[in-house]
């Protein structure tokens, strides 16, 4: 296995920068520039629970920081993001979920013909290699699926986790006792209910399957593919052709020196919803007012760049201390180095134990189940939206109208509850020898909109990230209702039978004011940032067209989560893979038409 050195790329001409599927055609040369390290054969990445050691570690995590959040007492928050080959597919919680059908079909309603549920499923299946597991194990863990729902020939291996916490199983049973359906198939476009999720785990090796193991390493020896790590993209090199911007290459930094690589055909950015807008603005593509203010020459006035940013906001969760005889598997004992060493040995030698357990208990619920105040919350926001409609762009207004329509539908989810096998809190301390089980509520479709923009023409400077967390009152209202609902589950059997007490935040956080303050102080990113280069009509604040091409350019495309104009009720990695698969097909079809 040989990666490129700088002499293989600097000053060279390739057909495409950046994407790997295209190397299936030997006549096409592809250069992949990765800003971070390679991290090959790294246990912190390959071990299913390895992400716990990556978060907050600058070797693996870009650790972006937001600007002070006006609606959260000017607090600043960290947005974790995978640093290295594979990006966040090397550091996420491994969950493989699909959005509701309505969330995908909304892309069509927002002006993107062909981006409907049926095409999404086609590209999802193209990326998937599902390995179901033994029927008796599936039945024991309540792991359900329907034959034919998942793809079986794709590069990304997905399977059910080998170990499922009995806390997850108790939570599903408690939800069922409250009338929440336990889903037999949560991947068919209907996700309201509770289930055990599949994960990006190879069951044969019990290791993480990511974009490196799935798409890159099997083809790394192809002579038409070059991969350079430690290469930080600074800007797109552009020329002008009859009023249309043409991308001719990428200017990048490697080992402190500046280099260029040239593209004969297309440039495809896959740097994510934070870095892709930054690269555009440094290239002179963006809002003229922002670029002129910091001294960047304007090549293309495209005001949508960096705007419409949305995030699945969550908070640390509600942690329950478990009874000593609960028998619930959690990660808490791993805090003991001696115990962790034994578990590590068990995993290394037999692929068993706590290192094979990942968060897999997922529940998606509509506002009407979370709260008896649902109708009042919705109508209050509808009135506010009507009064302030003149303040929104046409694209944002249409998005909010779609969100309100779906929010009124008692069949469509607005909140996710994630089962977390361990302590997760920012109040109170972990007690030695105790075990905890946490429920983490997450907002699926935030109404708040933020932005990410450069504040300097220096490529070394990070952009200013302003997610505008809880800017819209309705987002806070929903989070408070989700908190109350999640807390109430401790009173349901069989959860009540195994819980000793609420450890975080604690029963003293009970008044409306105290709960709202707790939500403020406990907010977190889920790394699902999207929308900052939205696939929308240009007049609606869009940046890319349905062919993933940047408006006003000839050959610059985006293939990452930044193009998704409206947040979805799911974990996002399956959506990202489907975008990448579609991008490859778009490019290959265009190449074929030129031959």
mmCIF file of N, CA, C and O in Angstrom, residues 11-57:
data_model
loop_
_atom_site.group_PDB
_atom_site.id
_atom_site.type_symbol
_atom_site.label_atom_id
_atom_site.label_comp_id
_atom_site.label_asym_id
_atom_site.label_seq_id
_atom_site.Cartn_x
_atom_site.Cartn_y
_atom_site.Cartn_z
ATOM 1 N N UNK A 11 1.697 20.385 -8.748
ATOM 2 C CA UNK A 11 1.892 20.842 -10.116
ATOM 3 C C UNK A 11 1.385 19.892 -11.177
ATOM 4 O O UNK A 11 1.498 20.183 -12.376
ATOM 5 N N UNK A 12 0.786 18.751 -10.764
ATOM 6 C CA UNK A 12 0.344 17.746 -11.731
ATOM 7 C C UNK A 12 -1.094 17.992 -12.176
ATOM 8 O O UNK A 12 -1.876 18.678 -11.514
ATOM 9 N N UNK A 13 -1.432 17.374 -13.322
ATOM 10 C CA UNK A 13 -2.763 17.488 -13.902
ATOM 11 C C UNK A 13 -3.516 16.178 -13.679
ATOM 12 O O UNK A 13 -3.007 15.102 -13.991
ATOM 13 N N UNK A 14 -4.709 16.265 -13.083
ATOM 14 C CA UNK A 14 -5.572 15.100 -12.902
ATOM 15 C C UNK A 14 -6.907 15.404 -13.561
ATOM 16 O O UNK A 14 -7.224 16.558 -13.864
ATOM 17 N N UNK A 15 -7.702 14.357 -13.758
ATOM 18 C CA UNK A 15 -9.043 14.605 -14.299
ATOM 19 C C UNK A 15 -9.971 15.169 -13.229
ATOM 20 O O UNK A 15 -10.787 16.040 -13.494
ATOM 21 N N UNK A 16 -9.843 14.647 -12.002
ATOM 22 C CA UNK A 16 -10.759 15.067 -10.943
ATOM 23 C C UNK A 16 -10.018 15.280 -9.630
ATOM 24 O O UNK A 16 -9.081 14.554 -9.309
ATOM 25 N N UNK A 17 -10.444 16.276 -8.902
ATOM 26 C CA UNK A 17 -10.064 16.502 -7.520
ATOM 27 C C UNK A 17 -11.377 16.860 -6.800
ATOM 28 O O UNK A 17 -11.984 17.873 -7.110
ATOM 29 N N UNK A 18 -12.015 16.041 -6.055
ATOM 30 C CA UNK A 18 -11.610 14.875 -5.304
ATOM 31 C C UNK A 18 -12.759 13.861 -5.382
ATOM 32 O O UNK A 18 -13.869 14.267 -5.159
ATOM 33 N N UNK A 19 -12.533 12.593 -5.634
ATOM 34 C CA UNK A 19 -13.518 11.525 -5.422
ATOM 35 C C UNK A 19 -12.900 10.206 -5.859
ATOM 36 O O UNK A 19 -12.041 10.195 -6.733
ATOM 37 N N UNK A 20 -13.281 9.071 -5.250
ATOM 38 C CA UNK A 20 -12.587 7.814 -5.499
ATOM 39 C C UNK A 20 -13.368 6.820 -6.352
ATOM 40 O O UNK A 20 -12.765 6.001 -7.025
ATOM 41 N N UNK A 21 -14.704 6.836 -6.356
ATOM 42 C CA UNK A 21 -15.489 5.885 -7.141
ATOM 43 C C UNK A 21 -15.110 5.927 -8.620
ATOM 44 O O UNK A 21 -15.188 4.940 -9.316
ATOM 45 N N UNK A 22 -14.704 7.118 -9.061
ATOM 46 C CA UNK A 22 -14.451 7.318 -10.487
ATOM 47 C C UNK A 22 -13.266 6.519 -10.994
ATOM 48 O O UNK A 22 -13.112 6.322 -12.197
ATOM 49 N N UNK A 23 -12.405 6.037 -10.106
ATOM 50 C CA UNK A 23 -11.236 5.286 -10.565
ATOM 51 C C UNK A 23 -11.616 3.917 -11.112
ATOM 52 O O UNK A 23 -10.756 3.180 -11.595
ATOM 53 N N UNK A 24 -12.907 3.547 -11.047
ATOM 54 C CA UNK A 24 -13.353 2.330 -11.716
ATOM 55 C C UNK A 24 -13.092 2.414 -13.217
ATOM 56 O O UNK A 24 -12.930 1.402 -13.882
ATOM 57 N N UNK A 25 -13.046 3.636 -13.753
ATOM 58 C CA UNK A 25 -12.701 3.867 -15.154
ATOM 59 C C UNK A 25 -11.197 4.138 -15.223
ATOM 60 O O UNK A 25 -10.724 5.162 -14.743
ATOM 61 N N UNK A 26 -10.408 3.229 -15.807
ATOM 62 C CA UNK A 26 -8.944 3.403 -15.799
ATOM 63 C C UNK A 26 -8.458 4.597 -16.603
ATOM 64 O O UNK A 26 -7.305 5.005 -16.458
ATOM 65 N N UNK A 27 -9.334 5.180 -17.430
ATOM 66 C CA UNK A 27 -8.916 6.339 -18.226
ATOM 67 C C UNK A 27 -8.991 7.636 -17.423
ATOM 68 O O UNK A 27 -8.570 8.688 -17.906
ATOM 69 N N UNK A 28 -9.513 7.569 -16.200
ATOM 70 C CA UNK A 28 -9.694 8.753 -15.370
ATOM 71 C C UNK A 28 -8.661 8.741 -14.244
ATOM 72 O O UNK A 28 -8.453 7.725 -13.590
ATOM 73 N N UNK A 29 -8.008 9.861 -14.023
ATOM 74 C CA UNK A 29 -7.089 9.981 -12.893
ATOM 75 C C UNK A 29 -7.734 10.849 -11.821
ATOM 76 O O UNK A 29 -8.375 11.849 -12.116
ATOM 77 N N UNK A 30 -7.554 10.433 -10.575
ATOM 78 C CA UNK A 30 -8.189 11.104 -9.441
ATOM 79 C C UNK A 30 -7.143 11.395 -8.375
ATOM 80 O O UNK A 30 -6.335 10.529 -8.029
ATOM 81 N N UNK A 31 -7.168 12.618 -7.870
ATOM 82 C CA UNK A 31 -6.319 12.992 -6.742
ATOM 83 C C UNK A 31 -7.196 13.245 -5.526
ATOM 84 O O UNK A 31 -8.182 13.974 -5.617
ATOM 85 N N UNK A 32 -6.859 12.628 -4.409
ATOM 86 C CA UNK A 32 -7.567 12.825 -3.147
ATOM 87 C C UNK A 32 -6.645 13.594 -2.201
ATOM 88 O O UNK A 32 -5.544 13.135 -1.887
ATOM 89 N N UNK A 33 -7.091 14.755 -1.766
ATOM 90 C CA UNK A 33 -6.339 15.557 -0.810
ATOM 91 C C UNK A 33 -7.021 15.465 0.545
ATOM 92 O O UNK A 33 -8.189 15.826 0.682
ATOM 93 N N UNK A 34 -6.313 14.991 1.549
ATOM 94 C CA UNK A 34 -6.843 14.862 2.901
ATOM 95 C C UNK A 34 -6.040 15.746 3.841
ATOM 96 O O UNK A 34 -4.815 15.648 3.909
ATOM 97 N N UNK A 35 -6.739 16.607 4.573
ATOM 98 C CA UNK A 35 -6.050 17.549 5.453
ATOM 99 C C UNK A 35 -5.422 16.864 6.658
ATOM 100 O O UNK A 35 -4.382 17.291 7.155
ATOM 101 N N UNK A 36 -6.047 15.803 7.154
ATOM 102 C CA UNK A 36 -5.560 15.150 8.358
ATOM 103 C C UNK A 36 -4.619 13.992 8.070
ATOM 104 O O UNK A 36 -4.224 13.749 6.932
ATOM 105 N N UNK A 37 -4.272 13.219 9.114
ATOM 106 C CA UNK A 37 -3.399 12.059 8.956
ATOM 107 C C UNK A 37 -4.141 10.873 8.335
ATOM 108 O O UNK A 37 -5.368 10.889 8.183
ATOM 109 N N UNK A 38 -3.392 9.812 8.031
ATOM 110 C CA UNK A 38 -3.992 8.624 7.435
ATOM 111 C C UNK A 38 -4.714 7.768 8.480
ATOM 112 O O UNK A 38 -5.800 7.248 8.227
ATOM 113 N N UNK A 39 -4.121 7.591 9.647
ATOM 114 C CA UNK A 39 -4.709 6.785 10.727
ATOM 115 C C UNK A 39 -5.051 5.368 10.276
ATOM 116 O O UNK A 39 -6.083 4.808 10.673
ATOM 117 N N UNK A 40 -4.228 4.752 9.473
ATOM 118 C CA UNK A 40 -4.517 3.391 9.023
ATOM 119 C C UNK A 40 -4.224 2.383 10.134
ATOM 120 O O UNK A 40 -3.272 2.539 10.902
ATOM 121 N N UNK A 41 -5.055 1.357 10.208
ATOM 122 C CA UNK A 41 -4.890 0.283 11.206
ATOM 123 C C UNK A 41 -4.826 0.841 12.634
ATOM 124 O O UNK A 41 -4.142 0.298 13.496
ATOM 125 N N UNK A 42 -5.554 1.903 12.880
ATOM 126 C CA UNK A 42 -5.528 2.569 14.174
ATOM 127 C C UNK A 42 -6.645 2.007 15.059
ATOM 128 O O UNK A 42 -7.829 2.138 14.732
ATOM 129 N N UNK A 43 -6.314 1.372 16.201
ATOM 130 C CA UNK A 43 -7.356 0.811 17.070
ATOM 131 C C UNK A 43 -8.365 1.844 17.560
ATOM 132 O O UNK A 43 -9.525 1.507 17.808
ATOM 133 N N UNK A 44 -7.929 3.104 17.712
ATOM 134 C CA UNK A 44 -8.862 4.135 18.169
ATOM 135 C C UNK A 44 -9.979 4.357 17.159
ATOM 136 O O UNK A 44 -11.057 4.850 17.521
ATOM 137 N N UNK A 45 -9.723 4.012 15.902
ATOM 138 C CA UNK A 45 -10.739 4.151 14.861
ATOM 139 C C UNK A 45 -11.456 2.827 14.613
ATOM 140 O O UNK A 45 -12.683 2.783 14.518
ATOM 141 N N UNK A 46 -10.706 1.744 14.533
ATOM 142 C CA UNK A 46 -11.300 0.466 14.146
ATOM 143 C C UNK A 46 -12.123 -0.173 15.263
ATOM 144 O O UNK A 46 -13.120 -0.832 14.993
ATOM 145 N N UNK A 47 -11.733 0.016 16.518
ATOM 146 C CA UNK A 47 -12.508 -0.540 17.629
ATOM 147 C C UNK A 47 -13.855 0.175 17.716
ATOM 148 O O UNK A 47 -13.896 1.406 17.728
ATOM 149 N N UNK A 48 -14.975 -0.561 17.770
ATOM 150 C CA UNK A 48 -16.286 0.107 17.773
ATOM 151 C C UNK A 48 -16.434 1.200 18.817
ATOM 152 O O UNK A 48 -17.009 2.255 18.534
ATOM 153 N N UNK A 49 -15.925 1.000 20.017
ATOM 154 C CA UNK A 49 -16.054 2.033 21.049
ATOM 155 C C UNK A 49 -14.894 3.021 21.044
ATOM 156 O O UNK A 49 -14.791 3.863 21.935
ATOM 157 N N UNK A 50 -14.036 2.947 20.033
ATOM 158 C CA UNK A 50 -12.846 3.787 20.004
ATOM 159 C C UNK A 50 -13.129 5.275 19.955
ATOM 160 O O UNK A 50 -12.276 6.084 20.348
ATOM 161 N N UNK A 51 -14.331 5.644 19.505
ATOM 162 C CA UNK A 51 -14.644 7.073 19.402
ATOM 163 C C UNK A 51 -14.575 7.769 20.755
ATOM 164 O O UNK A 51 -14.349 8.979 20.825
ATOM 165 N N UNK A 52 -14.754 7.016 21.841
ATOM 166 C CA UNK A 52 -14.697 7.638 23.165
ATOM 167 C C UNK A 52 -13.312 8.203 23.463
ATOM 168 O O UNK A 52 -13.166 9.130 24.255
ATOM 169 N N UNK A 53 -12.274 7.650 22.823
ATOM 170 C CA UNK A 53 -10.929 8.172 22.983
ATOM 171 C C UNK A 53 -10.539 9.192 21.938
ATOM 172 O O UNK A 53 -9.478 9.835 22.048
ATOM 173 N N UNK A 54 -11.377 9.352 20.924
ATOM 174 C CA UNK A 54 -11.080 10.319 19.874
ATOM 175 C C UNK A 54 -11.651 11.703 20.181
ATOM 176 O O UNK A 54 -11.042 12.723 19.848
ATOM 177 N N UNK A 55 -12.830 11.728 20.781
ATOM 178 C CA UNK A 55 -13.505 12.997 21.046
ATOM 179 C C UNK A 55 -12.633 13.888 21.925
ATOM 180 O O UNK A 55 -12.191 13.489 23.002
ATOM 181 N N UNK A 56 -12.370 15.088 21.447
ATOM 182 C CA UNK A 56 -11.553 16.018 22.202
ATOM 183 C C UNK A 56 -10.059 15.794 22.069
ATOM 184 O O UNK A 56 -9.268 16.518 22.676
ATOM 185 N N UNK A 57 -9.660 14.821 21.263
ATOM 186 C CA UNK A 57 -8.246 14.532 21.018
ATOM 187 C C UNK A 57 -7.870 15.149 19.675
ATOM 188 O O UNK A 57 -8.359 14.734 18.624
#
